Short mmCIF file of C-alpha atoms in Angstrom, two decimals:
data_model
loop_
_atom_site.label_atom_id
_atom_site.label_comp_id
_atom_site.label_asym_id
_atom_site.label_seq_id
_atom_site.Cartn_x
_atom_site.Cartn_y
_atom_site.Cartn_z
CA MET A 1 20.16 -1.66 -8.44
CA SER A 2 18.94 -5.26 -8.44
CA ILE A 3 15.29 -6.10 -7.82
CA PHE A 4 16.33 -8.05 -4.68
CA HIS A 5 18.07 -4.99 -3.22
CA LEU A 6 15.06 -2.86 -4.06
CA MET A 7 12.77 -5.39 -2.34
CA LEU A 8 14.89 -5.27 0.82
CA SER A 9 14.64 -1.48 0.77
CA SER A 10 10.87 -1.71 0.37
CA VAL A 11 10.48 -4.11 3.31
CA VAL A 12 12.36 -1.93 5.82
CA ILE A 13 10.66 1.24 4.54
CA PHE A 14 7.26 -0.33 5.22
CA PHE A 15 8.48 -1.20 8.73
CA VAL A 16 8.43 2.57 9.32
CA LEU A 17 4.84 2.96 8.19
CA TYR A 18 3.22 0.13 10.15
CA ALA A 19 5.41 -0.35 13.25
CA PRO A 20 3.26 1.82 15.58
CA GLN A 21 -0.02 0.03 14.74
CA PRO A 22 0.28 -2.94 17.15
CA LEU A 23 1.72 -0.64 19.85
CA LEU A 24 -1.09 1.95 19.87
CA ALA A 25 -2.59 0.66 23.13
CA GLN A 26 0.85 0.78 24.77
CA PHE A 27 1.42 4.32 23.50
CA ALA A 28 -2.00 5.41 24.82
CA GLN A 29 -0.98 4.24 28.28
CA LEU A 30 2.56 5.59 28.04
CA TYR A 31 1.47 9.10 27.02
CA ALA A 32 -1.76 9.09 29.05
CA THR A 33 -3.91 9.91 26.04
CA SER A 34 -7.10 8.51 24.51
CA PRO A 35 -7.17 5.68 21.95
CA ALA A 36 -8.59 8.11 19.37
CA ASN A 37 -5.66 10.49 19.86
CA THR A 38 -3.19 7.63 19.71
CA GLY A 39 -4.72 6.55 16.40
CA LEU A 40 -3.48 9.83 14.96
CA LEU A 41 -0.02 8.27 14.89
CA MET A 42 -1.22 6.34 11.85
CA SER A 43 -3.51 9.01 10.39
CA VAL A 44 -0.92 11.81 10.25
CA THR A 45 1.45 9.49 8.37
CA MET A 46 -1.17 8.20 5.93
CA LEU A 47 -2.49 11.65 4.95
CA PRO A 48 0.64 12.83 3.05
CA LEU A 49 0.73 9.46 1.25
CA ALA A 50 -2.55 10.41 -0.43
CA ILE A 51 -1.31 13.83 -1.58
CA ALA A 52 2.48 14.02 -1.90
CA PRO A 53 3.37 11.23 -4.41
CA ILE A 54 2.24 13.17 -7.49
CA CYS A 55 4.43 16.09 -6.36
CA TYR A 56 7.42 13.78 -5.96
CA GLY A 57 6.58 12.32 -9.37
CA LEU A 58 7.05 15.76 -10.93
CA PHE A 59 10.33 16.18 -9.08
CA LEU A 60 11.62 12.75 -10.13
CA ALA A 61 10.98 13.41 -13.82
CA ASN A 62 14.38 15.17 -13.95
CA TYR A 63 16.11 13.80 -10.85
CA SER A 64 17.88 10.59 -9.87
CA LYS A 65 15.43 8.09 -8.42
CA LEU A 66 18.13 6.13 -6.60
CA LYS A 67 19.62 9.27 -5.05
CA LEU A 68 16.23 10.35 -3.71
CA LEU A 69 15.60 6.82 -2.38
CA LYS A 70 18.95 6.82 -0.58
CA VAL A 71 18.35 10.25 0.99
CA ALA A 72 14.80 9.29 1.99
CA MET A 73 16.01 6.13 3.74
CA MET A 74 18.65 8.09 5.66
CA LEU A 75 16.03 10.63 6.78
CA LEU A 76 13.63 7.87 7.84
CA ALA A 77 16.45 6.34 9.91
CA LEU A 78 17.04 9.71 11.59
CA CYS A 79 13.33 10.05 12.39
CA SER A 80 13.29 6.55 13.89
CA VAL A 81 16.16 7.44 16.21
CA LEU A 82 14.56 10.76 17.20
CA ILE A 83 11.28 8.99 18.04
CA THR A 84 13.10 6.92 20.67
CA LEU A 85 14.50 10.11 22.25
CA GLN A 86 11.36 12.25 22.41
CA GLN A 87 9.33 12.47 25.64
CA ARG A 88 6.13 14.17 24.50
CA PHE A 89 3.24 12.82 22.45
CA GLU A 90 3.07 16.02 20.38
CA LEU A 91 6.68 15.54 19.27
CA PHE A 92 5.90 11.91 18.41
CA LEU A 93 3.02 13.10 16.20
CA LEU A 94 5.26 15.68 14.53
CA LEU A 95 7.92 13.10 13.73
CA ARG A 96 5.27 10.73 12.34
CA PHE A 97 3.99 13.53 10.10
CA ILE A 98 7.56 14.16 8.86
CA GLU A 99 7.86 10.43 8.14
CA GLY A 100 4.61 10.73 6.18
CA LEU A 101 6.21 13.43 4.02
CA ILE A 102 9.34 11.34 3.40
CA LEU A 103 7.67 7.97 2.72
CA PRO A 104 5.99 9.02 -0.58
CA ALA A 105 9.39 10.07 -1.90
CA ALA A 106 10.78 6.59 -1.27
CA LEU A 107 7.71 4.76 -2.64
CA THR A 108 7.48 6.90 -5.78
CA ALA A 109 11.24 6.57 -6.37
CA MET A 110 11.06 2.76 -6.18
CA THR A 111 8.03 2.33 -8.44
CA SER A 112 9.38 4.90 -10.91
CA TYR A 113 12.74 3.13 -11.02
CA ILE A 114 11.02 -0.18 -11.82
CA GLY A 115 8.80 1.43 -14.45
CA GLN A 116 11.78 3.11 -16.13
CA THR A 117 14.26 0.21 -15.90
CA TRP A 118 12.23 -2.81 -17.03
CA GLN A 119 9.66 -3.43 -19.76
CA GLY A 120 7.14 -6.05 -20.84
CA GLN A 121 6.86 -9.31 -18.91
CA CYS A 122 9.97 -8.40 -16.90
CA LEU A 123 8.23 -5.22 -15.73
CA ARG A 124 5.19 -7.24 -14.66
CA ARG A 125 7.30 -9.79 -12.78
CA ASN A 126 9.44 -7.20 -10.97
CA MET A 127 6.45 -5.02 -10.10
CA THR A 128 4.77 -8.10 -8.64
CA TRP A 129 7.86 -8.82 -6.55
CA TYR A 130 7.86 -5.20 -5.39
CA VAL A 131 4.18 -5.38 -4.39
CA GLY A 132 4.95 -8.61 -2.54
CA SER A 133 7.76 -6.90 -0.65
CA THR A 134 5.42 -4.09 0.48
CA ILE A 135 2.98 -6.69 1.79
CA LEU A 136 5.77 -8.56 3.59
CA GLY A 137 7.08 -5.29 5.03
CA GLY A 138 3.63 -4.39 6.36
CA PHE A 139 3.19 -7.80 7.96
CA LEU A 140 6.69 -8.07 9.46
CA GLY A 141 6.65 -4.43 10.58
CA ARG A 142 3.60 -5.07 12.74
CA ALA A 143 4.77 -8.49 13.97
CA LEU A 144 8.37 -7.54 14.81
CA ALA A 145 7.42 -4.27 16.50
CA ALA A 146 5.01 -6.14 18.81
CA ASN A 147 7.56 -8.87 19.59
CA PHE A 148 10.45 -6.47 20.19
CA ALA A 149 8.20 -4.56 22.61
CA THR A 150 7.45 -7.84 24.42
CA TRP A 151 11.03 -9.09 24.53
CA TRP A 152 12.78 -5.79 25.30
CA ASN A 153 11.04 -2.43 24.77
CA TRP A 154 9.34 -0.61 21.90
CA GLU A 155 12.36 1.67 21.37
CA SER A 156 14.55 -1.33 20.50
CA PHE A 157 12.62 -1.98 17.29
CA TYR A 158 13.02 1.63 16.16
CA ILE A 159 16.79 1.43 16.70
CA PHE A 160 16.87 -1.90 14.84
CA ASN A 161 14.87 -0.42 11.96
CA ALA A 162 17.10 2.65 11.78
CA ALA A 163 20.20 0.44 11.56
CA LEU A 164 18.64 -1.60 8.73
CA LEU A 165 17.67 1.55 6.82
CA ILE A 166 21.21 2.93 7.04
CA LEU A 167 22.92 -0.34 6.10
CA ILE A 168 20.69 -1.01 3.09
CA SER A 169 20.82 2.60 1.88
CA LEU A 170 24.62 2.60 2.01
CA ARG A 171 24.59 -0.34 -0.40
CA ILE A 172 22.71 1.68 -3.04
CA LYS A 173 25.23 2.50 -5.76
CA LEU A 174 24.45 5.69 -7.64
CA PRO A 175 25.23 5.76 -11.37
CA PRO A 176 27.40 8.67 -12.62
CA LEU A 177 24.39 10.06 -14.46
CA GLU A 178 20.90 8.56 -14.56
CA ASN A 179 19.50 8.48 -18.05
CA ILE A 180 16.56 10.83 -18.51
CA THR A 181 14.92 9.95 -21.78
CA THR A 182 11.99 12.32 -21.52
CA PRO A 183 12.66 15.86 -22.76
CA LYS A 184 12.29 18.63 -20.24
CA ALA A 185 8.82 20.15 -20.18
CA CYS A 186 8.03 23.82 -19.88
CA SER A 187 5.71 23.39 -16.89
CA PRO A 188 4.20 20.72 -14.61
CA LYS A 189 1.11 20.77 -16.82
CA ASP A 190 3.17 19.29 -19.65
CA TYR A 191 4.02 16.32 -17.45
CA LEU A 192 0.52 15.93 -16.00
CA ARG A 193 -1.37 16.28 -19.29
CA PRO A 194 -0.86 12.59 -20.35
CA LEU A 195 -2.64 11.53 -17.13
CA LYS A 196 -5.90 12.66 -18.75
CA GLN A 197 -5.77 9.46 -20.81
CA PRO A 198 -9.26 7.93 -20.13
CA SER A 199 -8.12 4.32 -19.80
CA LEU A 200 -5.42 5.34 -17.30
CA LEU A 201 -7.84 7.42 -15.21
CA ARG A 202 -10.31 4.55 -15.10
CA LEU A 203 -7.54 2.22 -13.91
CA TYR A 204 -6.57 4.70 -11.18
CA CYS A 205 -10.22 4.92 -10.07
CA ALA A 206 -10.42 1.12 -9.94
CA VAL A 207 -7.30 1.06 -7.74
CA PHE A 208 -8.90 3.69 -5.48
CA CYS A 209 -12.00 1.47 -5.07
CA MET A 210 -9.87 -1.62 -4.48
CA PHE A 211 -7.86 -0.17 -1.59
CA PHE A 212 -10.90 1.64 -0.14
CA CYS A 213 -12.56 -1.74 0.44
CA PHE A 214 -9.39 -3.40 1.69
CA SER A 215 -8.51 -0.65 4.14
CA ALA A 216 -12.08 -0.56 5.50
CA LEU A 217 -12.31 -4.29 6.20
CA LEU A 218 -8.84 -4.58 7.76
CA ASN A 219 -9.36 -1.53 9.98
CA TYR A 220 -12.64 -2.83 11.40
CA LEU A 221 -11.79 -6.53 11.37
CA PRO A 222 -11.12 -6.72 15.17
CA PHE A 223 -14.50 -5.09 15.86
CA ILE A 224 -16.27 -7.46 13.44
CA LEU A 225 -14.63 -10.53 14.98
CA SER A 226 -15.43 -9.33 18.48
CA ASN A 227 -18.99 -8.11 17.94
CA GLU A 228 -20.26 -10.54 15.31
CA TYR A 229 -18.35 -13.73 16.20
CA ASN A 230 -17.59 -13.13 19.89
CA LEU A 231 -13.88 -13.61 19.18
CA LYS A 232 -12.10 -11.48 21.78
CA ASP A 233 -8.78 -13.27 22.37
CA PRO A 234 -6.04 -11.15 20.67
CA LYS A 235 -4.08 -14.32 19.82
CA LEU A 236 -7.05 -15.83 17.96
CA ILE A 237 -7.67 -12.55 16.16
CA GLY A 238 -3.99 -12.59 15.16
CA TRP A 239 -4.50 -15.99 13.52
CA VAL A 240 -7.30 -14.54 11.41
CA TYR A 241 -4.87 -11.88 10.20
CA GLY A 242 -2.78 -14.80 8.95
CA GLY A 243 -5.14 -14.77 5.98
CA TYR A 244 -3.45 -11.51 4.99
CA LEU A 245 -0.14 -13.32 4.52
CA VAL A 246 -1.69 -16.36 2.81
CA GLY A 247 -3.49 -14.03 0.41
CA ALA A 248 -0.21 -12.25 -0.27
CA LEU A 249 1.46 -15.53 -1.21
CA LEU A 250 -1.40 -16.38 -3.56
CA SER A 251 -0.99 -13.00 -5.25
CA MET A 252 2.43 -14.03 -6.58
CA CYS A 253 0.59 -15.88 -9.34
CA ALA A 254 -0.52 -12.53 -10.82
CA PRO A 255 2.00 -12.53 -13.74
CA TYR A 256 0.82 -16.00 -14.78
CA LEU A 257 -2.83 -14.95 -14.96
CA THR A 258 -2.05 -12.92 -18.08
CA LYS A 259 -1.31 -16.21 -19.84
CA LEU A 260 -4.92 -17.35 -19.33
CA HIS A 261 -6.31 -14.67 -21.65
CA ASN A 262 -4.74 -12.26 -24.13
CA ASN A 263 -6.80 -9.34 -22.79
CA ASN A 264 -5.49 -7.92 -19.50
CA TRP A 265 -8.72 -6.06 -18.78
CA VAL A 266 -10.70 -9.33 -18.85
CA ILE A 267 -8.39 -10.81 -16.21
CA LEU A 268 -8.59 -7.69 -14.04
CA THR A 269 -12.39 -7.52 -14.30
CA ALA A 270 -12.69 -11.22 -13.42
CA VAL A 271 -10.55 -10.81 -10.28
CA PHE A 272 -12.65 -7.78 -9.30
CA GLY A 273 -15.69 -10.04 -9.72
CA VAL A 274 -14.26 -12.58 -7.27
CA TYR A 275 -13.38 -9.67 -4.95
CA CYS A 276 -17.08 -8.66 -5.01
CA VAL A 277 -18.21 -12.25 -4.36
CA SER A 278 -15.91 -12.57 -1.32
CA ILE A 279 -17.38 -9.39 0.19
CA SER A 280 -21.01 -10.33 -0.44
CA ALA A 281 -20.52 -13.89 0.90
CA MET A 282 -19.25 -12.47 4.22
CA GLN A 283 -22.91 -11.77 5.03
CA TRP A 284 -23.09 -15.47 5.89
CA GLN A 285 -22.56 -15.48 9.65
CA ASN A 286 -20.11 -18.37 10.00
CA LEU A 287 -16.62 -17.89 11.44
CA GLY A 288 -14.96 -20.67 9.44
CA ALA A 289 -16.45 -19.38 6.19
CA PHE A 290 -15.51 -15.81 7.12
CA ILE A 291 -11.84 -16.76 7.59
CA VAL A 292 -11.74 -18.52 4.19
CA LEU A 293 -13.50 -15.56 2.52
CA PHE A 294 -11.16 -13.09 4.22
CA THR A 295 -8.16 -14.98 2.83
CA LEU A 296 -9.75 -14.95 -0.65
CA PHE A 297 -10.52 -11.24 -0.21
CA CYS A 298 -6.86 -10.48 0.59
CA ALA A 299 -5.63 -12.59 -2.32
CA CYS A 300 -7.91 -10.73 -4.77
CA MET A 301 -6.77 -7.35 -3.52
CA PHE A 302 -3.09 -8.25 -3.85
CA ILE A 303 -3.60 -9.77 -7.31
CA ILE A 304 -5.39 -6.62 -8.50
CA HIS A 305 -2.63 -4.45 -7.05
CA ALA A 306 0.14 -6.60 -8.55
CA SER A 307 -1.62 -6.52 -11.95
CA ALA A 308 -2.71 -2.87 -12.00
CA ALA A 309 0.67 -1.35 -11.08
CA PRO A 310 2.58 -2.68 -14.12
CA LEU A 311 -0.49 -2.20 -16.34
CA ALA A 312 -0.51 1.51 -15.50
CA ASN A 313 3.12 1.76 -16.65
CA GLU A 314 2.34 -0.11 -19.87
CA ILE A 315 -0.62 2.00 -21.01
CA SER A 316 0.57 5.40 -19.78
CA SER A 317 2.22 7.88 -22.12
CA ALA A 318 3.35 9.99 -19.15
CA HIS A 319 6.81 9.88 -17.61
CA ALA A 320 7.30 6.83 -15.33
CA SER A 321 7.65 8.98 -12.21
CA ILE A 322 4.39 10.84 -12.97
CA THR A 323 2.54 7.61 -13.75
CA ASN A 324 3.64 5.92 -10.53
CA GLY A 325 3.26 9.04 -8.40
CA ALA A 326 -0.38 9.33 -9.49
CA TYR A 327 -0.89 5.59 -8.89
CA VAL A 328 0.39 5.85 -5.30
CA SER A 329 -1.78 8.94 -4.71
CA PHE A 330 -4.98 7.23 -5.88
CA TYR A 331 -4.07 4.07 -3.95
CA TYR A 332 -3.56 5.80 -0.61
CA SER A 333 -6.46 8.22 -1.14
CA GLY A 334 -8.70 5.17 -1.24
CA GLY A 335 -7.01 3.81 1.86
CA ALA A 336 -7.31 7.08 3.76
CA LEU A 337 -11.04 7.40 3.07
CA GLY A 338 -11.73 3.70 3.52
CA SER A 339 -10.06 3.70 6.92
CA PHE A 340 -12.76 5.84 8.54
CA LEU A 341 -15.82 6.54 6.31
CA PRO A 342 -17.25 2.98 6.37
CA GLY A 343 -16.79 3.00 10.14
CA PHE A 344 -19.70 5.41 10.50
CA ILE A 345 -21.91 2.97 8.56
CA TYR A 346 -20.78 0.06 10.73
CA GLN A 347 -21.45 1.97 13.96
CA THR A 348 -24.89 3.18 12.93
CA ALA A 349 -26.28 0.47 10.61
CA GLY A 350 -24.37 -2.71 11.45
CA ILE A 351 -22.35 -5.30 9.57
CA GLU A 352 -24.88 -5.87 6.77
CA MET A 353 -24.90 -2.25 5.59
CA PHE A 354 -21.15 -2.00 6.15
CA LEU A 355 -20.49 -4.92 3.79
CA LEU A 356 -23.10 -3.64 1.34
CA SER A 357 -21.32 -0.27 1.13
CA LEU A 358 -18.01 -2.03 0.42
CA LEU A 359 -19.69 -4.20 -2.21
CA LEU A 360 -21.05 -1.14 -4.03
CA ILE A 361 -17.60 0.47 -4.10
CA CYS A 362 -16.08 -2.81 -5.30
CA ILE A 363 -18.67 -3.12 -8.09
CA LEU A 364 -17.76 0.41 -9.15
CA GLY A 365 -14.10 -0.64 -9.40
CA ALA A 366 -15.07 -3.65 -11.51
CA TYR A 367 -17.14 -1.37 -13.75
CA PHE A 368 -14.10 0.85 -14.44
CA THR A 369 -12.00 -2.13 -15.57
CA TRP A 370 -14.90 -3.55 -17.62
CA LEU A 371 -15.30 -0.13 -19.27
CA ASN A 372 -11.65 -0.23 -20.36
CA TYR A 373 -12.33 -3.61 -21.95
CA ARG A 374 -15.35 -2.26 -23.81
CA ILE A 375 -13.82 1.01 -25.04
CA GLY A 376 -10.96 1.10 -27.52
CA SER A 377 -9.06 -1.91 -28.81
CA GLU A 378 -5.75 -0.10 -28.33
CA THR A 379 -6.22 -0.16 -24.55
CA GLN A 380 -7.53 -3.67 -24.21
CA LEU A 381 -4.21 -5.48 -24.14
CA GLY A 382 -2.75 -3.05 -21.64
CA ARG A 383 0.11 -2.02 -23.87
#
């Protein structure tokens, strides 16, 4: 499977995850339910993403990654069609939860396939392209779902997405027998034991902190723009979200950053430092500065993600599927907690304490990467 084909698969899979987000207000009206209940359409899908990937990682250690990816895409297409046919909000929630159980299988299969197929600088480049495709899928999934709903109806996008999933999955060619180079273990503990590697655990914790901060700021960005900057026009708020895409484009330079210094942990710690600066500088109440800082914030997050994912594969002695399953679990655990915990601080203590809480978490992430630089020369180069 080529990296381009894998990227196309990633984009349409992320359509599934983020398509309901811009339509939540419409769904609240359609099903006569509260905004909080409608928000569950995202929560019930995110929750399995924080738990299931490590389980799929164990399963993929002795199973074809491409076969699981193909099956997962077919099942996601079926769920998309069933969503257009259901008439009750409870059934919609159930189908979203089922999608949440299927999505980790697809994500873990893709990252495991990359980690097992490519090595060295090629691994870094292809993992960066994969991360870029997830960002593009998240952006286009939101944008296209909203526009399809405006032009025709919300069901039309789900049918369109289902067709894409089926067409792209049918193009996945399965090898006669996928090479499994790791000997079979006696129990899951044998596969999970290498994850105790201190440098790997610290990297996972840094990734948790990274996505915690990112998820928190993006979830409460409309409230911040409305309450702090009196920006209430949805179109203008949408332009601010353009910083997300600009930051994603800047993140494509991640593989070239490793050429600036021969120690990968130094690069990662430095980017975390800029991530911290962008958060702390948001205390300056100026809309123009906030937009620039938000773009820098997004770029730092994507660069860290694009650097940490291949680095985890390089330093881990665990099977590729276990390494990437654990990575996805830590990543989305941070996102799940960051999506609601900082909200309580924002509601009760305001923007200053909200940003301070994110800054503290971000500093903790930087500390984990700095600790990897300080401890053990064998881990410092990330290989």
